[in-house]
Coordinates of C-alpha atoms in Angstrom, one line a residue:
M23 CA -42.2 47.4 -4.5
Q24 CA -39.5 47.9 -1.9
R25 CA -40.0 44.5 -0.2
P26 CA -39.5 42.4 -3.3
I27 CA -36.4 44.4 -4.2
M28 CA -35.1 44.0 -0.7
R29 CA -35.7 40.3 -0.8
I30 CA -33.8 40.0 -4.1
F31 CA -30.9 42.1 -2.7
I32 CA -30.7 39.8 0.4
S33 CA -30.8 36.7 -1.7
I34 CA -27.9 38.0 -3.9
I35 CA -25.9 38.8 -0.8
L36 CA -26.5 35.3 0.7
F37 CA -25.7 33.6 -2.6
S38 CA -22.4 35.5 -2.8
F39 CA -21.4 34.5 0.7
S40 CA -22.3 30.9 -0.2
L41 CA -20.0 31.0 -3.3
F42 CA -17.2 32.6 -1.2
A43 CA -17.5 29.9 1.5
T44 CA -17.4 27.2 -1.1
A45 CA -14.3 28.7 -2.8
Q46 CA -12.6 29.0 0.6
E47 CA -13.4 25.3 1.4
S48 CA -11.9 24.2 -1.9
L49 CA -8.6 25.9 -1.0
T50 CA -8.3 24.4 2.5
P51 CA -5.5 21.9 3.0
A52 CA -8.0 19.1 3.7
Q53 CA -9.3 19.3 0.2
S54 CA -6.1 20.0 -1.7
K55 CA -3.7 17.4 -3.1
P56 CA -0.1 17.5 -2.0
D57 CA 2.9 17.9 -4.2
I58 CA 4.3 14.7 -2.6
G59 CA 2.0 12.5 -0.6
F60 CA 0.2 9.2 -0.4
S61 CA -3.2 7.8 0.1
I62 CA -4.1 4.3 1.4
I63 CA -6.5 2.5 -0.8
K64 CA -8.1 -0.3 1.3
T65 CA -9.3 -3.0 -1.1
G66 CA -10.3 -5.6 1.5
K67 CA -9.7 -7.1 4.9
I68 CA -9.9 -10.2 7.0
S69 CA -10.2 -10.7 10.8
V70 CA -7.6 -13.0 12.2
L71 CA -6.6 -14.1 15.7
E72 CA -4.5 -11.4 17.3
G73 CA -1.9 -13.9 18.4
L74 CA -1.1 -14.7 14.8
L75 CA -0.1 -11.1 14.2
K76 CA 1.3 -9.8 17.5
P77 CA 3.7 -11.3 19.9
G78 CA 1.8 -12.1 23.1
G79 CA -1.5 -11.4 21.4
S80 CA -4.7 -13.2 22.3
F81 CA -5.8 -16.4 20.6
L82 CA -9.4 -15.6 21.6
H83 CA -9.6 -12.1 20.1
K84 CA -9.6 -11.2 16.4
I85 CA -8.2 -8.1 14.8
D86 CA -8.4 -6.9 11.2
T87 CA -5.6 -7.3 8.7
N88 CA -5.8 -5.1 5.6
F89 CA -5.2 -5.7 1.9
S90 CA -4.2 -2.3 0.7
A91 CA -2.7 -0.5 -2.3
F92 CA -0.7 2.7 -1.7
L93 CA -1.3 5.6 -4.1
I94 CA 1.8 7.8 -4.3
K95 CA 1.7 11.3 -5.7
H96 CA 4.9 13.0 -6.9
H97 CA 3.9 16.4 -8.4
D98 CA 2.0 15.4 -11.5
D99 CA 2.8 11.7 -11.4
Y100 CA 0.7 9.0 -9.7
L101 CA 2.0 5.5 -9.0
L102 CA 0.8 2.5 -6.9
F103 CA 2.9 0.6 -4.4
D104 CA 1.2 -2.8 -4.5
T105 CA -2.2 -3.3 -5.8
G106 CA -4.2 -5.0 -3.1
L107 CA -7.0 -7.3 -4.2
G108 CA -8.4 -6.9 -7.6
S109 CA -11.5 -7.5 -9.6
Q110 CA -10.6 -11.1 -10.5
I111 CA -9.5 -12.2 -7.0
D112 CA -12.3 -14.7 -6.5
A113 CA -11.4 -16.7 -9.6
Q114 CA -7.7 -16.4 -8.8
Y115 CA -8.1 -17.6 -5.3
D116 CA -10.3 -20.5 -6.3
Q117 CA -7.6 -21.6 -8.8
E118 CA -4.4 -21.0 -6.8
M119 CA -5.0 -21.3 -3.1
P120 CA -4.8 -24.9 -1.8
Y121 CA -7.9 -26.0 0.2
W122 CA -5.8 -26.8 3.3
Q123 CA -4.4 -23.2 3.4
R124 CA -7.8 -21.5 3.0
P125 CA -8.8 -21.5 6.7
F126 CA -5.6 -19.5 7.4
F127 CA -5.2 -17.3 4.4
S128 CA -8.4 -15.8 3.1
Y129 CA -10.3 -12.5 2.7
D130 CA -13.7 -11.1 3.4
K131 CA -15.8 -11.2 0.2
T132 CA -16.6 -7.5 0.2
I133 CA -13.8 -6.3 -2.1
I134 CA -13.5 -2.8 -3.6
P135 CA -10.6 -2.9 -6.0
A136 CA -8.2 0.1 -6.2
S137 CA -9.0 0.6 -9.9
E138 CA -12.7 1.0 -9.0
Q139 CA -12.1 3.5 -6.2
L140 CA -9.7 5.6 -8.4
R141 CA -12.2 5.6 -11.3
A142 CA -15.1 6.7 -9.0
A143 CA -12.9 9.6 -7.8
A144 CA -12.0 10.6 -11.4
Y145 CA -8.3 10.0 -11.0
P146 CA -6.2 9.5 -14.1
S147 CA -5.2 6.1 -15.3
I148 CA -2.3 4.6 -13.3
K149 CA 0.8 4.4 -15.5
H150 CA 3.2 2.8 -13.0
V151 CA 2.9 0.1 -10.4
I152 CA 5.7 -1.0 -8.1
L153 CA 5.3 -4.3 -6.2
S154 CA 6.9 -4.8 -2.8
H155 CA 6.8 -8.4 -3.9
S156 CA 4.7 -10.7 -6.1
H157 CA 2.5 -12.6 -3.6
W158 CA -1.2 -13.0 -4.3
D159 CA -2.4 -10.2 -2.0
H160 CA 0.0 -7.6 -3.4
A161 CA -0.1 -8.4 -7.2
G162 CA -3.8 -9.4 -7.3
A163 CA -5.0 -6.4 -9.3
L164 CA -2.3 -6.2 -12.0
G165 CA -4.9 -7.0 -14.6
D166 CA -6.9 -3.9 -13.5
F167 CA -4.1 -1.6 -14.7
P168 CA -3.5 -2.6 -18.3
E169 CA -1.8 0.7 -19.1
A170 CA 0.8 0.5 -16.3
I171 CA 4.4 -0.5 -16.3
I172 CA 4.9 -3.0 -13.5
S173 CA 8.2 -2.6 -11.7
V174 CA 9.7 -5.3 -9.5
S175 CA 13.3 -6.0 -8.3
A176 CA 15.4 -8.0 -10.7
D177 CA 15.6 -10.7 -8.0
E178 CA 11.8 -11.0 -7.9
M179 CA 11.6 -11.8 -11.6
A180 CA 12.7 -15.4 -10.8
N181 CA 9.4 -15.9 -8.9
I182 CA 7.4 -14.3 -11.6
T183 CA 8.9 -16.4 -14.4
K184 CA 8.4 -19.6 -12.4
P185 CA 5.0 -19.1 -10.6
T186 CA 3.8 -21.3 -7.8
T187 CA 0.5 -21.7 -5.8
G188 CA -0.4 -21.1 -2.2
A189 CA -0.2 -18.2 0.2
G190 CA 3.6 -18.0 -0.3
G191 CA 3.4 -18.3 -4.0
T192 CA 3.4 -16.0 -7.0
W193 CA 0.3 -16.9 -8.9
A194 CA 0.3 -17.6 -12.7
S195 CA -3.3 -16.2 -12.9
Q196 CA -2.0 -12.8 -11.8
V197 CA 1.4 -12.5 -13.4
S198 CA 1.5 -14.6 -16.5
A199 CA -0.5 -12.5 -18.9
K200 CA 1.5 -11.8 -22.1
D201 CA 0.6 -8.1 -22.2
I202 CA 2.0 -7.2 -18.7
R203 CA 4.9 -4.7 -19.2
W204 CA 7.5 -5.7 -16.7
N205 CA 10.3 -3.5 -15.6
S206 CA 13.2 -4.8 -13.5
I207 CA 14.4 -2.4 -10.7
V208 CA 18.2 -2.4 -10.5
F209 CA 19.5 -0.9 -7.3
Q210 CA 22.6 1.4 -7.2
A211 CA 25.4 1.3 -4.7
R212 CA 24.2 4.4 -2.9
P213 CA 23.6 4.0 0.9
Y214 CA 20.3 5.2 2.3
K215 CA 19.3 5.1 5.9
G216 CA 21.4 2.1 6.6
Y217 CA 20.7 0.2 3.4
E218 CA 23.8 -0.3 1.2
K219 CA 21.9 0.0 -2.0
S220 CA 19.0 2.1 -3.1
L221 CA 17.2 3.7 -6.0
D222 CA 16.1 7.3 -5.9
L223 CA 13.1 7.1 -8.1
Y224 CA 12.9 10.9 -9.0
Q225 CA 16.5 11.9 -8.2
D226 CA 15.3 14.3 -5.5
G227 CA 15.3 12.1 -2.4
S228 CA 11.5 12.1 -2.0
I229 CA 10.9 8.5 -3.0
V230 CA 13.6 5.9 -2.5
L231 CA 13.4 2.2 -2.9
V232 CA 15.6 -0.3 -1.0
P233 CA 16.1 -4.1 -1.2
M234 CA 14.5 -6.1 1.6
A235 CA 15.2 -9.7 0.8
G236 CA 13.7 -12.5 2.9
H237 CA 10.0 -12.7 2.6
T238 CA 10.7 -13.2 -1.0
A239 CA 14.1 -13.0 -2.7
G240 CA 13.2 -9.7 -4.3
S241 CA 11.1 -7.9 -1.7
I242 CA 11.6 -4.2 -1.6
G243 CA 10.7 -1.3 0.6
M244 CA 9.9 2.3 -0.2
F245 CA 10.8 5.5 1.7
V246 CA 8.5 8.5 0.9
T247 CA 9.3 12.0 2.3
L248 CA 6.2 14.2 2.1
D249 CA 5.6 17.9 1.7
S250 CA 5.6 18.1 5.5
G251 CA 9.1 16.6 5.7
V252 CA 7.9 13.5 7.5
C253 CA 9.3 10.3 6.1
Y254 CA 7.2 7.1 5.8
F255 CA 8.7 3.7 5.3
F256 CA 6.6 1.1 3.5
I257 CA 8.0 -2.3 4.3
G258 CA 5.7 -4.7 2.5
D259 CA 5.5 -8.0 4.4
V260 CA 8.8 -7.9 6.2
A261 CA 6.6 -7.8 9.2
W262 CA 2.8 -7.8 9.4
T263 CA 2.5 -5.3 12.3
V264 CA 4.6 -2.5 13.9
D265 CA 4.1 -4.3 17.3
A266 CA 5.9 -7.3 15.9
L267 CA 8.7 -5.1 14.7
K268 CA 9.1 -3.5 18.1
A269 CA 9.5 -6.9 19.6
G270 CA 11.9 -8.0 16.9
A271 CA 9.6 -11.0 16.4
A272 CA 9.3 -13.2 13.3
K273 CA 5.8 -14.1 12.0
F274 CA 3.9 -16.8 13.9
W275 CA 6.0 -19.9 13.2
A276 CA 3.4 -21.8 11.1
A277 CA 2.6 -18.8 8.9
G278 CA 6.2 -17.9 8.5
M279 CA 7.0 -21.4 7.2
I280 CA 4.4 -21.0 4.5
V281 CA 5.0 -17.4 3.4
D282 CA 8.6 -16.4 4.1
Q283 CA 10.9 -17.7 1.3
H284 CA 14.0 -17.3 3.4
A285 CA 13.4 -17.1 7.2
H286 CA 17.0 -16.1 8.1
E287 CA 17.0 -13.3 5.6
T288 CA 13.6 -12.2 6.7
Q289 CA 14.9 -11.8 10.3
K290 CA 17.8 -9.8 9.0
S291 CA 15.4 -7.5 7.2
I292 CA 13.3 -7.1 10.4
Q293 CA 16.4 -6.1 12.3
R294 CA 17.3 -3.5 9.6
V295 CA 13.9 -1.9 10.0
R296 CA 14.4 -1.9 13.7
T297 CA 17.7 -0.1 13.2
V298 CA 15.8 2.5 11.0
M299 CA 13.3 2.9 13.9
Q300 CA 16.2 3.5 16.3
D301 CA 18.4 5.7 14.1
Y302 CA 15.6 7.7 12.5
P303 CA 12.8 7.7 15.2
A304 CA 10.7 10.2 13.3
T305 CA 10.3 7.8 10.4
V306 CA 6.8 6.3 10.3
I307 CA 6.8 2.5 9.6
V308 CA 3.9 1.3 7.5
P309 CA 3.5 -2.5 7.1
A310 CA 1.3 -3.6 4.2
H311 CA -1.3 -5.3 6.4
D312 CA -1.2 -3.4 9.7
S313 CA -4.8 -2.1 10.1
Q314 CA -4.1 -0.2 13.2
V315 CA -1.4 1.9 11.6
Q316 CA -3.4 2.4 8.4
K317 CA -6.6 3.4 10.2
L318 CA -4.8 6.1 12.2
L319 CA -3.4 7.5 8.9
G320 CA -6.8 7.4 7.1
Y321 CA -8.0 6.0 3.9
F322 CA -8.5 7.1 0.3
P323 CA -9.6 9.6 -0.8
D324 CA -7.9 11.4 2.1
W325 CA -4.2 12.3 1.6
I326 CA -1.3 12.0 4.0
K327 CA 1.0 15.0 3.3

């Protein structure tokens, strides 16, 4: 009789230790969500010649460029900065991208929309999307977030109300639905990290938007200061890589002619980011498409905090 009782006793002890270990793991920082943090939702990618993205890069070697959405958490609120590619991107691309641009502006066909990834991870519905600008690879999933308010700068609304096609266009198939709830961001005359105007989204200094005209007239950037105190600067498509920023280089000339609405203003925005890098060297710059930066930070469902 003693052996069965002893086995039961040992089993209970081992089971208790297992429960304790599981509880401890659930409390570790790696598993917990931050009060203020972000996660990079990679929706797709494409491999392109390095020389098109980096000054002095090889035209024989290819590197990845990402199409990402950025999930921002502010206490109990979740918002997206850009949407990446969405569930309808194939039809949108077929309709809006001219054939002559397709060899240069495309995407790998394996797409995992942000909405699908969030749903699989049991996240609540996104109620707010902020677009860095309204190009096809940033606004492509607006239709996947029907409950969200879509915020863009007031200057960007001109592109949205008069959509155009191509890699440098704002596509009607993405932005013209009657049920999209647009919200115009109006910046205030409050300087922030060298920018004359800004908008403190939560009035606590944690998430601050700034105008970055050039790539489009209404492009915006977003500073996010995390629980750790580290500040990240999401710059949209002002530059495609941090390496290009460090060199102060514009986009490859042919690509820039297609996608940058105002080349001179884009260069001014590049210089402003470089000034931030110089004056606030601890600030981490995150271009929308820089796969090297994003890979180092990690992807959803992991949090940067």
